[in-house]
CSV table of C-alpha atoms in Angstrom, one decimal:
chain,number,residue,atom,x,y,z
A,1,MET,CA,16.2,-4.9,1.1
A,2,ARG,CA,18.2,-5.8,4.1
A,3,ARG,CA,19.1,-1.5,4.3
A,4,LEU,CA,15.3,-1.0,4.4
A,5,SER,CA,14.9,-3.7,7.1
A,6,LEU,CA,17.7,-2.7,9.3
A,7,CYS,CA,16.5,1.0,9.4
A,8,LEU,CA,12.9,0.0,10.0
A,9,PHE,CA,14.5,-2.0,13.1
A,10,ALA,CA,16.4,0.8,14.0
A,11,LEU,CA,13.7,3.8,14.0
A,12,MET,CA,11.7,0.8,16.6
A,13,ALA,CA,14.5,1.2,19.3
A,14,LEU,CA,14.3,4.9,19.3
A,15,PRO,CA,13.4,5.4,22.3
A,16,ALA,CA,9.8,6.8,23.3
A,17,THR,CA,7.9,8.7,26.4
A,18,ALA,CA,5.5,5.5,28.1
A,19,HIS,CA,2.4,7.6,30.0
A,20,ALA,CA,0.4,5.3,32.8
A,21,SER,CA,-3.0,5.2,32.5
A,22,GLU,CA,-6.0,3.2,34.6
A,23,ASP,CA,-8.0,3.6,31.7
A,24,GLU,CA,-9.2,0.0,30.3
A,25,GLN,CA,-9.9,0.0,26.3
A,26,LEU,CA,-11.2,-2.3,23.6
A,27,TRP,CA,-9.8,-2.0,19.6
A,28,THR,CA,-11.8,-3.8,17.4
A,29,THR,CA,-10.8,-3.9,14.0
A,30,THR,CA,-12.5,-5.2,10.6
A,31,SER,CA,-10.7,-5.0,7.5
A,32,ALA,CA,-10.6,-6.5,3.6
A,33,THR,CA,-8.4,-6.1,0.7
A,34,VAL,CA,-9.9,-6.9,-3.0
A,35,LYS,CA,-7.1,-7.7,-5.4
A,36,LEU,CA,-8.6,-5.9,-8.0
A,37,SER,CA,-5.9,-6.5,-10.9
A,38,ASP,CA,-2.2,-8.0,-10.6
A,39,HIS,CA,-0.8,-5.0,-8.8
A,40,TRP,CA,-3.7,-2.9,-7.9
A,41,ARG,CA,-5.6,-3.8,-4.3
A,42,LEU,CA,-8.8,-2.1,-2.9
A,43,GLN,CA,-9.2,-2.2,0.7
A,44,GLN,CA,-11.2,-1.2,3.8
A,45,GLU,CA,-10.8,-1.2,7.4
A,46,ILE,CA,-13.2,-0.3,10.4
A,47,VAL,CA,-11.5,0.4,13.5
A,48,ALA,CA,-14.0,0.5,16.9
A,49,ARG,CA,-12.2,1.9,20.0
A,50,PHE,CA,-13.9,1.6,23.6
A,51,SER,CA,-12.9,3.3,26.5
A,52,ASN,CA,-13.5,3.3,30.3
A,53,ASP,CA,-12.8,6.8,30.7
A,54,ARG,CA,-15.3,8.1,27.6
A,55,ASP,CA,-17.9,5.4,29.0
A,56,GLY,CA,-18.3,3.1,25.7
A,57,LEU,CA,-17.4,4.1,22.0
A,58,TYR,CA,-15.2,6.9,21.7
A,59,GLU,CA,-14.0,6.4,17.8
A,60,VAL,CA,-15.0,4.6,14.5
A,61,GLU,CA,-12.2,4.9,11.8
A,62,SER,CA,-13.2,4.2,9.0
A,63,ASN,CA,-9.9,3.6,6.4
A,64,THR,CA,-10.3,3.5,2.9
A,65,LEU,CA,-7.1,2.4,1.0
A,66,VAL,CA,-5.8,2.3,-2.8
A,67,GLY,CA,-2.8,0.0,-2.7
A,68,TYR,CA,-0.4,-0.7,-6.0
A,69,LYS,CA,1.6,-3.7,-5.4
A,70,LEU,CA,5.3,-2.9,-6.5
A,71,ASN,CA,6.1,-6.7,-6.4
A,72,GLU,CA,6.5,-9.8,-4.5
A,73,ARG,CA,7.5,-7.7,-0.6
A,74,MET,CA,6.0,-4.5,-1.1
A,75,THR,CA,2.6,-1.9,-1.8
A,76,VAL,CA,2.1,1.7,-2.0
A,77,TRP,CA,-0.9,2.5,-0.1
A,78,ALA,CA,-3.1,6.0,-0.5
A,79,GLY,CA,-6.8,6.4,1.3
A,80,TYR,CA,-8.9,8.4,3.2
A,81,THR,CA,-9.7,8.2,7.3
A,82,HIS,CA,-13.3,9.7,8.7
A,83,ASP,CA,-13.4,9.4,12.1
A,84,PRO,CA,-16.5,10.3,14.3
A,85,GLN,CA,-15.2,10.7,17.7
A,86,TYR,CA,-17.5,10.7,20.7
A,87,ASP,CA,-17.6,11.3,24.5
A,88,GLY,CA,-20.5,8.6,26.8
A,89,GLY,CA,-22.5,8.0,23.4
A,90,ASP,CA,-22.5,11.8,22.6
A,91,PHE,CA,-21.0,12.7,19.0
A,92,THR,CA,-17.8,15.3,20.1
A,93,VAL,CA,-16.3,16.3,16.2
A,94,MET,CA,-15.8,15.0,12.8
A,95,GLU,CA,-11.9,14.0,12.3
A,96,HIS,CA,-10.7,13.8,8.4
A,97,ARG,CA,-7.5,12.1,7.4
A,98,VAL,CA,-5.4,11.8,4.5
A,99,ARG,CA,-3.6,8.5,4.9
A,100,GLU,CA,-0.3,7.3,2.7
A,101,GLN,CA,1.5,4.2,3.9
A,102,VAL,CA,4.1,1.4,2.3
A,103,THR,CA,3.5,-1.8,3.3
A,104,PHE,CA,6.7,-4.7,3.4
A,105,ASP,CA,5.3,-8.2,3.1
A,106,ASN,CA,7.3,-11.2,5.1
A,107,ILE,CA,10.4,-9.0,4.8
A,108,LEU,CA,11.8,-11.5,7.6
A,109,LYS,CA,11.5,-15.5,8.3
A,110,LEU,CA,12.5,-17.1,11.4
A,111,GLY,CA,11.4,-20.5,11.3
A,112,PRO,CA,6.9,-21.0,11.0
A,113,VAL,CA,7.1,-17.3,11.5
A,114,SER,CA,7.4,-13.8,9.2
A,115,VAL,CA,7.8,-10.4,9.7
A,116,SER,CA,5.7,-8.0,8.1
A,117,ALA,CA,5.8,-4.5,8.6
A,118,ARG,CA,3.6,-0.8,7.7
A,119,MET,CA,4.7,2.6,7.9
A,120,ARG,CA,3.0,5.3,7.4
A,121,MET,CA,2.4,9.2,7.2
A,122,GLU,CA,-1.1,10.5,8.2
A,123,GLN,CA,-2.2,14.8,7.9
A,124,ARG,CA,-5.4,15.1,10.3
A,125,TRP,CA,-7.5,18.0,10.8
A,126,ARG,CA,-11.2,18.0,13.0
A,127,GLU,CA,-14.1,20.4,11.6
A,128,GLY,CA,-14.0,23.4,13.5
A,129,ILE,CA,-10.7,23.4,14.8
A,130,ASP,CA,-7.7,25.4,13.2
A,131,GLY,CA,-4.5,23.1,11.7
A,132,THR,CA,-3.5,19.9,10.8
A,133,ALA,CA,-1.8,17.6,12.8
A,134,TRP,CA,1.4,15.2,11.1
A,135,ARG,CA,2.1,11.9,12.1
A,136,LEU,CA,5.0,9.0,11.0
A,137,ARG,CA,4.3,5.6,12.1
A,138,VAL,CA,6.1,2.8,11.8
A,139,ASP,CA,4.4,-0.9,12.8
A,140,PHE,CA,5.7,-4.6,12.7
A,141,HIS,CA,3.8,-7.3,12.7
């Protein structure tokens, strides 16, 4: 587990290009996880995103995931994201995503603070647009 933690921290240290923007945004998230059994979980998450540049609501992600808890700290998940997108309140395109992720709970404890991580891979496609986009993302919280 220690080696895995070091690898995750190393990934976060990789440099990324920053792009300045004047757009003010608000992202809201609501989620619920239901324990189906000792190992199985069901999670529903809704993310609504608002932007000044897009005159308000521009995206509503609905993420449905099924998880299997491997042990006390690690859960593997698979699911689907339904993501209609808007511009100025008008529908523009429907995006679909297949999501796989692994969550690591309480991998580091610093006094009363615990650190968890999520590694997620998504395959995205938009209706009427050729090609599939792939994304790998690591989050610490």
